[in-house]
Amino acid sequence: MNRTDLHGKLAVITGGSDGIGLGLARRLAQAGAEVIIPVRNSVKGRAALAKIGGDSSTRTLDLASLASVAALADRLNNEGRPINILINNAAVMTPPTRHTTADGFELQFGTNYLGHFALVARILPLLIAGRARVTTQSALAAAMARTMNWTDLQFEHGYKPWPAYSQSKLATMLFGLELNRRSEANGWGITSNVAHPGFTQTNLQAAGPTMGGTRSQFDAMFRLFAPLGWPVQKVEGGLRPALHAATSPAAEGGRFYGPRGLGHLTGAATEERIYRSARNPQDAARLWDVSRELADVTFAVRGH
């Protein structure tokens, strides 16, 4: 169990109204942090606060809308509170047909990656002021993507659910690692790393493949095996890598954390080897530059 004392720290967790995000929010609040969960659904957000307890509150955020990301950033910047912990956790997974965000991006790329990229860019001064630890959730699926689909980042031609999801999670890994490089190069004082939850039973398995419809066989398999602890674990197990990455003094920037069990599917947090497709800094820098254009943001402090 992580016993880091977080009193006096401000933490922001996306996707904090359910699943791993909710579990992380509870653990940070129990450790004394003030926790903000930006949510799309205000009803779910209020229900989550009752489970999180401590000093917790919601803000409005739809990661599938860059205008919503900008509005949240404006509010946080106006509040002026340095942010000490940011966990980029929210995600959608494998909708069977291609959907797009409010800005026309493929839904998984836009939500899982680009919305988080834009949020970090817009609240960068608060992250610098808080010497923040930024942990970005990737996934085992990132290893399936050999490289970014540079000629069709939005999967406008030949959309397939898993390749699109894998690309979005490779993008989050490249971003988390590149953010740490930029922080070190520019003296931002941000510690950025990447985590993944292995195989963890959450509502993601149902809400993604069915977009809210009938629960899938994939979801049924996770429900069947989660009580056994392998190859699927429950939320309290799946949150451990991100919790370690975001709060442990032993967790470093530019590193990748996941479960230490067989196949890195379940178990306590451990450092993992970065997937081959994410090891090229040139790819990360290229994605950074492309993403600045797509999201229309700058990292406006001492370089970018």
mmCIF file of C-alpha atoms in Angstrom:
data_model
loop_
_atom_site.group_PDB
_atom_site.id
_atom_site.type_symbol
_atom_site.label_atom_id
_atom_site.label_comp_id
_atom_site.label_asym_id
_atom_site.label_seq_id
_atom_site.Cartn_x
_atom_site.Cartn_y
_atom_site.Cartn_z
ATOM 1 C CA MET A 1 0.000 0.000 0.000
ATOM 2 C CA ASN A 2 1.252 3.476 -0.864
ATOM 3 C CA ARG A 3 1.555 5.541 2.321
ATOM 4 C CA THR A 4 2.879 8.813 0.904
ATOM 5 C CA ASP A 5 1.584 11.819 2.854
ATOM 6 C CA LEU A 6 -0.124 14.134 0.357
ATOM 7 C CA HIS A 7 -1.518 16.771 2.724
ATOM 8 C CA GLY A 8 -1.229 20.186 1.105
ATOM 9 C CA LYS A 9 -1.041 18.719 -2.415
ATOM 10 C CA LEU A 10 -3.539 19.396 -5.206
ATOM 11 C CA ALA A 11 -4.271 16.493 -7.551
ATOM 12 C CA VAL A 12 -6.258 16.501 -10.793
ATOM 13 C CA ILE A 13 -7.455 13.168 -12.216
ATOM 14 C CA THR A 14 -9.316 12.787 -15.497
ATOM 15 C CA GLY A 15 -11.821 9.956 -15.680
ATOM 16 C CA GLY A 16 -12.197 10.139 -11.915
ATOM 17 C CA SER A 17 -15.905 9.383 -11.714
ATOM 18 C CA ASP A 18 -15.550 5.662 -12.376
ATOM 19 C CA GLY A 19 -13.175 2.709 -12.489
ATOM 20 C CA ILE A 20 -9.447 3.211 -12.012
ATOM 21 C CA GLY A 21 -9.778 7.000 -11.941
ATOM 22 C CA LEU A 22 -12.257 6.822 -9.086
ATOM 23 C CA GLY A 23 -10.022 4.376 -7.230
ATOM 24 C CA LEU A 24 -7.026 6.662 -7.683
ATOM 25 C CA ALA A 25 -9.008 9.676 -6.500
ATOM 26 C CA ARG A 26 -10.033 7.818 -3.333
ATOM 27 C CA ARG A 27 -6.484 6.767 -2.586
ATOM 28 C CA LEU A 28 -5.087 10.263 -3.079
ATOM 29 C CA ALA A 29 -7.823 11.782 -0.925
ATOM 30 C CA GLN A 30 -7.149 9.207 1.796
ATOM 31 C CA ALA A 31 -3.488 10.253 1.706
ATOM 32 C CA GLY A 32 -4.536 13.855 2.366
ATOM 33 C CA ALA A 33 -4.530 15.407 -1.111
ATOM 34 C CA GLU A 34 -7.162 17.808 -2.337
ATOM 35 C CA VAL A 35 -8.604 16.082 -5.389
ATOM 36 C CA ILE A 36 -10.286 17.576 -8.439
ATOM 37 C CA ILE A 37 -12.059 15.243 -10.867
ATOM 38 C CA PRO A 38 -13.012 16.963 -14.137
ATOM 39 C CA VAL A 39 -16.058 15.108 -15.478
ATOM 40 C CA ARG A 40 -18.406 15.174 -18.434
ATOM 41 C CA ASN A 41 -21.400 13.831 -16.504
ATOM 42 C CA SER A 42 -22.160 16.040 -13.492
ATOM 43 C CA VAL A 43 -24.518 13.464 -11.933
ATOM 44 C CA LYS A 44 -21.818 10.786 -11.982
ATOM 45 C CA GLY A 45 -19.360 13.357 -10.717
ATOM 46 C CA ARG A 46 -21.440 14.215 -7.662
ATOM 47 C CA ALA A 47 -21.950 10.517 -6.906
ATOM 48 C CA ALA A 48 -18.207 9.958 -7.172
ATOM 49 C CA LEU A 49 -17.461 12.707 -4.655
ATOM 50 C CA ALA A 50 -19.448 10.823 -2.023
ATOM 51 C CA LYS A 51 -17.172 7.816 -2.599
ATOM 52 C CA ILE A 52 -13.942 9.808 -2.743
ATOM 53 C CA GLY A 53 -14.503 11.776 0.431
ATOM 54 C CA GLY A 54 -11.937 14.156 1.855
ATOM 55 C CA ASP A 55 -11.410 17.494 0.145
ATOM 56 C CA SER A 56 -12.686 16.656 -3.330
ATOM 57 C CA SER A 57 -14.583 18.551 -5.999
ATOM 58 C CA THR A 58 -15.583 18.354 -9.643
ATOM 59 C CA ARG A 59 -15.031 20.546 -12.668
ATOM 60 C CA THR A 60 -16.557 20.205 -16.129
ATOM 61 C CA LEU A 61 -14.559 18.502 -18.858
ATOM 62 C CA ASP A 62 -15.297 16.672 -22.095
ATOM 63 C CA LEU A 63 -11.953 15.514 -23.501
ATOM 64 C CA ALA A 64 -13.627 14.989 -26.879
ATOM 65 C CA SER A 65 -14.021 18.767 -27.192
ATOM 66 C CA LEU A 66 -11.017 21.081 -27.336
ATOM 67 C CA ALA A 67 -13.314 23.966 -26.392
ATOM 68 C CA SER A 68 -14.226 22.107 -23.198
ATOM 69 C CA VAL A 69 -10.539 21.454 -22.500
ATOM 70 C CA ALA A 70 -9.815 25.157 -22.946
ATOM 71 C CA ALA A 71 -12.705 26.121 -20.665
ATOM 72 C CA LEU A 72 -11.444 23.856 -17.891
ATOM 73 C CA ALA A 73 -7.918 25.184 -18.298
ATOM 74 C CA ASP A 74 -9.179 28.766 -18.133
ATOM 75 C CA ARG A 75 -11.018 28.001 -14.911
ATOM 76 C CA LEU A 76 -8.039 26.287 -13.304
ATOM 77 C CA ASN A 77 -5.698 29.069 -14.405
ATOM 78 C CA ASN A 78 -8.077 31.689 -13.014
ATOM 79 C CA GLU A 79 -8.222 29.797 -9.711
ATOM 80 C CA GLY A 80 -4.441 29.992 -9.739
ATOM 81 C CA ARG A 81 -3.725 26.897 -7.609
ATOM 82 C CA PRO A 82 -0.432 25.147 -8.388
ATOM 83 C CA ILE A 83 -1.117 21.540 -9.400
ATOM 84 C CA ASN A 84 1.129 18.947 -7.772
ATOM 85 C CA ILE A 85 -0.265 15.756 -9.330
ATOM 86 C CA LEU A 86 -1.962 15.269 -12.687
ATOM 87 C CA ILE A 87 -3.088 11.808 -13.778
ATOM 88 C CA ASN A 88 -4.195 11.646 -17.410
ATOM 89 C CA ASN A 89 -6.426 8.627 -16.973
ATOM 90 C CA ALA A 90 -9.690 8.992 -18.929
ATOM 91 C CA ALA A 91 -10.162 6.870 -22.049
ATOM 92 C CA VAL A 92 -12.573 5.295 -24.475
ATOM 93 C CA MET A 93 -11.859 1.898 -25.985
ATOM 94 C CA THR A 94 -12.556 0.215 -29.327
ATOM 95 C CA PRO A 95 -15.914 1.539 -30.529
ATOM 96 C CA PRO A 96 -16.875 -0.850 -33.341
ATOM 97 C CA THR A 97 -17.426 1.915 -35.877
ATOM 98 C CA ARG A 98 -15.509 5.132 -36.387
ATOM 99 C CA HIS A 99 -16.693 8.058 -34.264
ATOM 100 C CA THR A 100 -15.269 11.558 -34.133
ATOM 101 C CA THR A 101 -14.808 14.218 -31.500
ATOM 102 C CA ALA A 102 -16.446 17.635 -31.619
ATOM 103 C CA ASP A 103 -13.390 18.800 -33.563
ATOM 104 C CA GLY A 104 -13.454 15.983 -36.106
ATOM 105 C CA PHE A 105 -10.681 13.784 -34.710
ATOM 106 C CA GLU A 106 -11.021 10.011 -34.456
ATOM 107 C CA LEU A 107 -12.642 9.501 -31.058
ATOM 108 C CA GLN A 108 -9.927 7.431 -29.383
ATOM 109 C CA PHE A 109 -7.047 9.567 -30.652
ATOM 110 C CA GLY A 110 -8.918 12.738 -29.731
ATOM 111 C CA THR A 111 -10.095 11.627 -26.278
ATOM 112 C CA ASN A 112 -7.341 9.368 -25.001
ATOM 113 C CA TYR A 113 -4.472 11.434 -26.305
ATOM 114 C CA LEU A 114 -5.086 14.818 -27.914
ATOM 115 C CA GLY A 115 -7.451 16.144 -25.231
ATOM 116 C CA HIS A 116 -4.870 15.337 -22.553
ATOM 117 C CA PHE A 117 -2.081 16.872 -24.641
ATOM 118 C CA ALA A 118 -4.082 20.094 -24.972
ATOM 119 C CA LEU A 119 -4.919 20.141 -21.265
ATOM 120 C CA VAL A 120 -1.269 19.850 -20.236
ATOM 121 C CA ALA A 121 -0.302 22.615 -22.652
ATOM 122 C CA ARG A 122 -2.958 24.974 -21.323
ATOM 123 C CA ILE A 123 -2.286 24.398 -17.608
ATOM 124 C CA LEU A 124 1.495 24.152 -17.957
ATOM 125 C CA PRO A 125 2.157 27.207 -15.719
ATOM 126 C CA LEU A 126 0.201 25.564 -12.885
ATOM 127 C CA LEU A 127 2.114 22.321 -13.356
ATOM 128 C CA ILE A 128 5.411 24.164 -13.277
ATOM 129 C CA ALA A 129 4.375 26.140 -10.195
ATOM 130 C CA GLY A 130 3.481 22.878 -8.431
ATOM 131 C CA ARG A 131 6.581 21.013 -9.640
ATOM 132 C CA ALA A 132 4.007 18.487 -10.695
ATOM 133 C CA ARG A 133 4.226 14.779 -11.179
ATOM 134 C CA VAL A 134 2.322 13.986 -14.377
ATOM 135 C CA THR A 135 1.371 10.358 -14.952
ATOM 136 C CA THR A 136 -0.239 9.410 -18.248
ATOM 137 C CA GLN A 137 -2.070 6.113 -18.617
ATOM 138 C CA SER A 138 -1.089 3.995 -21.574
ATOM 139 C CA ALA A 139 -2.111 0.360 -22.081
ATOM 140 C CA LEU A 140 -0.768 -3.062 -23.002
ATOM 141 C CA ALA A 141 -2.336 -2.401 -26.398
ATOM 142 C CA ALA A 142 0.296 0.252 -27.108
ATOM 143 C CA ALA A 143 2.744 -2.582 -27.803
ATOM 144 C CA MET A 144 0.528 -3.668 -30.718
ATOM 145 C CA ALA A 145 1.189 -0.404 -32.581
ATOM 146 C CA ARG A 146 4.573 -0.642 -34.325
ATOM 147 C CA THR A 147 4.528 3.064 -35.141
ATOM 148 C CA MET A 148 2.129 5.964 -35.460
ATOM 149 C CA ASN A 149 -0.007 5.843 -38.598
ATOM 150 C CA TRP A 150 1.548 9.076 -39.835
ATOM 151 C CA THR A 151 -0.292 9.090 -43.174
ATOM 152 C CA ASP A 152 -3.719 8.600 -41.560
ATOM 153 C CA LEU A 153 -3.607 9.548 -37.889
ATOM 154 C CA GLN A 154 -7.407 9.827 -37.748
ATOM 155 C CA PHE A 155 -8.088 6.425 -39.361
ATOM 156 C CA GLU A 156 -10.280 8.039 -42.000
ATOM 157 C CA HIS A 157 -9.448 5.174 -44.349
ATOM 158 C CA GLY A 158 -9.990 1.603 -43.187
ATOM 159 C CA TYR A 159 -10.909 2.215 -39.553
ATOM 160 C CA LYS A 160 -10.339 -0.772 -37.266
ATOM 161 C CA PRO A 161 -11.124 -0.543 -33.545
ATOM 162 C CA TRP A 162 -8.019 -2.162 -32.082
ATOM 163 C CA PRO A 163 -5.380 -0.527 -34.299
ATOM 164 C CA ALA A 164 -6.971 2.864 -33.599
ATOM 165 C CA TYR A 165 -7.043 2.192 -29.847
ATOM 166 C CA SER A 166 -3.466 0.909 -29.884
ATOM 167 C CA GLN A 167 -2.309 4.016 -31.716
ATOM 168 C CA SER A 168 -4.020 6.301 -29.201
ATOM 169 C CA LYS A 169 -2.240 4.518 -26.350
ATOM 170 C CA LEU A 170 1.108 4.594 -28.136
ATOM 171 C CA ALA A 171 0.551 8.331 -28.542
ATOM 172 C CA THR A 172 -0.033 8.744 -24.795
ATOM 173 C CA MET A 173 3.206 6.876 -24.090
ATOM 174 C CA LEU A 174 5.202 8.972 -26.551
ATOM 175 C CA PHE A 175 3.706 12.113 -25.021
ATOM 176 C CA GLY A 176 4.423 11.187 -21.417
ATOM 177 C CA LEU A 177 8.049 10.435 -22.224
ATOM 178 C CA GLU A 178 8.512 13.525 -24.388
ATOM 179 C CA LEU A 179 6.990 15.764 -21.714
ATOM 180 C CA ASN A 180 9.700 14.610 -19.336
ATOM 181 C CA ARG A 181 12.419 15.320 -21.910
ATOM 182 C CA ARG A 182 11.057 18.815 -22.534
ATOM 183 C CA SER A 183 10.769 19.449 -18.806
ATOM 184 C CA GLU A 184 14.399 18.504 -18.258
ATOM 185 C CA ALA A 185 15.574 20.538 -21.258
ATOM 186 C CA ASN A 186 13.618 23.669 -20.288
ATOM 187 C CA GLY A 187 13.881 23.501 -16.508
ATOM 188 C CA TRP A 188 10.137 23.119 -15.950
ATOM 189 C CA GLY A 189 10.559 20.933 -12.866
ATOM 190 C CA ILE A 190 7.818 18.533 -14.007
ATOM 191 C CA THR A 191 8.307 14.797 -13.507
ATOM 192 C CA SER A 192 6.424 12.969 -16.257
ATOM 193 C CA ASN A 193 6.071 9.219 -16.544
ATOM 194 C CA VAL A 194 3.745 6.593 -17.991
ATOM 195 C CA ALA A 195 1.781 3.706 -16.482
ATOM 196 C CA HIS A 196 -0.612 0.975 -17.532
ATOM 197 C CA PRO A 197 -3.102 -1.084 -15.487
ATOM 198 C CA GLY A 198 -2.613 -4.482 -17.107
ATOM 199 C CA PHE A 199 -5.897 -6.355 -17.432
ATOM 200 C CA THR A 200 -8.323 -4.657 -15.061
ATOM 201 C CA GLN A 201 -12.088 -5.034 -14.897
ATOM 202 C CA THR A 202 -13.794 -1.659 -15.337
ATOM 203 C CA ASN A 203 -16.767 -0.301 -17.263
ATOM 204 C CA LEU A 204 -14.371 0.486 -20.111
ATOM 205 C CA GLN A 205 -14.769 -3.042 -21.469
ATOM 206 C CA ALA A 206 -18.523 -2.534 -21.799
ATOM 207 C CA ALA A 207 -18.811 1.134 -22.669
ATOM 208 C CA GLY A 208 -16.143 1.023 -25.362
ATOM 209 C CA PRO A 209 -17.035 -1.971 -27.542
ATOM 210 C CA THR A 210 -20.753 -1.286 -27.310
ATOM 211 C CA MET A 211 -20.793 2.502 -26.892
ATOM 212 C CA GLY A 212 -23.194 2.047 -23.995
ATOM 213 C CA GLY A 213 -25.333 -0.743 -25.437
ATOM 214 C CA THR A 214 -25.553 -4.445 -24.548
ATOM 215 C CA ARG A 215 -22.540 -5.643 -22.568
ATOM 216 C CA SER A 216 -20.020 -7.539 -24.675
ATOM 217 C CA GLN A 217 -18.470 -10.986 -24.355
ATOM 218 C CA PHE A 218 -15.159 -9.221 -23.760
ATOM 219 C CA ASP A 219 -16.676 -7.609 -20.691
ATOM 220 C CA ALA A 220 -18.112 -10.959 -19.558
ATOM 221 C CA MET A 221 -14.661 -12.565 -19.727
ATOM 222 C CA PHE A 222 -13.164 -9.829 -17.541
ATOM 223 C CA ARG A 223 -15.989 -10.234 -15.027
ATOM 224 C CA LEU A 224 -15.421 -13.986 -14.923
ATOM 225 C CA PHE A 225 -11.678 -13.878 -14.253
ATOM 226 C CA ALA A 226 -11.351 -10.730 -12.093
ATOM 227 C CA PRO A 227 -12.262 -12.522 -8.827
ATOM 228 C CA LEU A 228 -9.419 -14.984 -9.488
ATOM 229 C CA GLY A 229 -6.773 -12.242 -9.600
ATOM 230 C CA TRP A 230 -5.222 -13.452 -12.890
ATOM 231 C CA PRO A 231 -5.233 -12.848 -15.809
ATOM 232 C CA VAL A 232 -7.649 -10.065 -14.803
ATOM 233 C CA GLN A 233 -7.673 -7.988 -11.627
ATOM 234 C CA LYS A 234 -10.121 -5.656 -9.965
ATOM 235 C CA VAL A 235 -9.737 -1.876 -9.805
ATOM 236 C CA GLU A 236 -7.787 -1.868 -6.524
ATOM 237 C CA GLY A 237 -5.118 -3.930 -8.258
ATOM 238 C CA GLY A 238 -5.182 -2.080 -11.554
ATOM 239 C CA LEU A 239 -4.670 1.342 -10.002
ATOM 240 C CA ARG A 240 -1.374 0.402 -8.343
ATOM 241 C CA PRO A 241 1.023 1.222 -11.208
ATOM 242 C CA ALA A 242 -0.413 4.717 -11.764
ATOM 243 C CA LEU A 243 -0.564 5.352 -8.015
ATOM 244 C CA HIS A 244 3.089 4.377 -7.678
ATOM 245 C CA ALA A 245 4.090 6.444 -10.712
ATOM 246 C CA ALA A 246 2.230 9.529 -9.500
ATOM 247 C CA THR A 247 3.146 9.495 -5.811
ATOM 248 C CA SER A 248 6.106 7.284 -4.937
ATOM 249 C CA PRO A 249 9.481 9.000 -4.376
ATOM 250 C CA ALA A 250 10.993 5.932 -6.040
ATOM 251 C CA ALA A 251 9.105 6.522 -9.307
ATOM 252 C CA GLU A 252 11.146 8.548 -11.775
ATOM 253 C CA GLY A 253 10.403 10.661 -14.796
ATOM 254 C CA GLY A 254 10.768 9.169 -18.241
ATOM 255 C CA ARG A 255 9.932 5.685 -16.937
ATOM 256 C CA PHE A 256 7.121 3.212 -17.576
ATOM 257 C CA TYR A 257 5.274 1.378 -14.787
ATOM 258 C CA GLY A 258 2.911 -1.580 -14.885
ATOM 259 C CA PRO A 259 1.916 -4.708 -12.945
ATOM 260 C CA ARG A 260 4.794 -7.036 -12.074
ATOM 261 C CA GLY A 261 2.874 -10.315 -12.444
ATOM 262 C CA LEU A 262 3.049 -12.841 -15.266
ATOM 263 C CA GLY A 263 2.712 -11.077 -18.603
ATOM 264 C CA HIS A 264 2.418 -7.740 -16.756
ATOM 265 C CA LEU A 265 -1.313 -8.444 -16.584
ATOM 266 C CA THR A 266 -1.819 -8.169 -12.815
ATOM 267 C CA GLY A 267 0.159 -7.534 -9.663
ATOM 268 C CA ALA A 268 1.961 -4.830 -7.726
ATOM 269 C CA ALA A 269 3.661 -1.939 -9.508
ATOM 270 C CA THR A 270 7.019 -2.392 -11.177
ATOM 271 C CA GLU A 271 9.109 -0.571 -13.747
ATOM 272 C CA GLU A 272 8.747 -2.038 -17.226
ATOM 273 C CA ARG A 273 10.824 -1.766 -20.351
ATOM 274 C CA ILE A 274 9.405 0.915 -22.622
ATOM 275 C CA TYR A 275 7.748 -0.628 -25.658
ATOM 276 C CA ARG A 276 9.953 -0.637 -28.749
ATOM 277 C CA SER A 277 7.529 1.534 -30.703
ATOM 278 C CA ALA A 278 7.907 4.309 -28.097
ATOM 279 C CA ARG A 279 11.701 4.344 -27.796
ATOM 280 C CA ASN A 280 12.462 6.714 -30.665
ATOM 281 C CA PRO A 281 12.651 10.338 -29.408
ATOM 282 C CA GLN A 282 12.312 11.556 -32.992
ATOM 283 C CA ASP A 283 8.856 9.987 -33.237
ATOM 284 C CA ALA A 284 7.874 11.594 -29.934
ATOM 285 C CA ALA A 285 9.106 15.012 -31.093
ATOM 286 C CA ARG A 286 7.295 14.633 -34.405
ATOM 287 C CA LEU A 287 4.052 13.730 -32.648
ATOM 288 C CA TRP A 288 4.495 16.701 -30.285
ATOM 289 C CA ASP A 289 4.810 19.122 -33.207
ATOM 290 C CA VAL A 290 1.880 17.593 -35.109
ATOM 291 C CA SER A 291 -0.258 17.683 -31.984
ATOM 292 C CA ARG A 292 0.445 21.350 -31.306
ATOM 293 C CA GLU A 293 -0.940 22.119 -34.725
ATOM 294 C CA LEU A 294 -3.958 19.841 -34.367
ATOM 295 C CA ALA A 295 -4.873 21.133 -30.887
ATOM 296 C CA ASP A 296 -3.841 24.736 -31.643
ATOM 297 C CA VAL A 297 -1.860 25.078 -28.404
ATOM 298 C CA THR A 298 1.576 26.256 -27.345
ATOM 299 C CA PHE A 299 3.742 25.411 -24.368
ATOM 300 C CA ALA A 300 4.308 29.059 -23.627
ATOM 301 C CA VAL A 301 7.087 29.111 -21.024
ATOM 302 C CA ARG A 302 10.790 29.098 -21.720
ATOM 303 C CA GLY A 303 10.681 27.099 -24.880
ATOM 304 C CA HIS A 304 8.150 24.678 -26.271
#
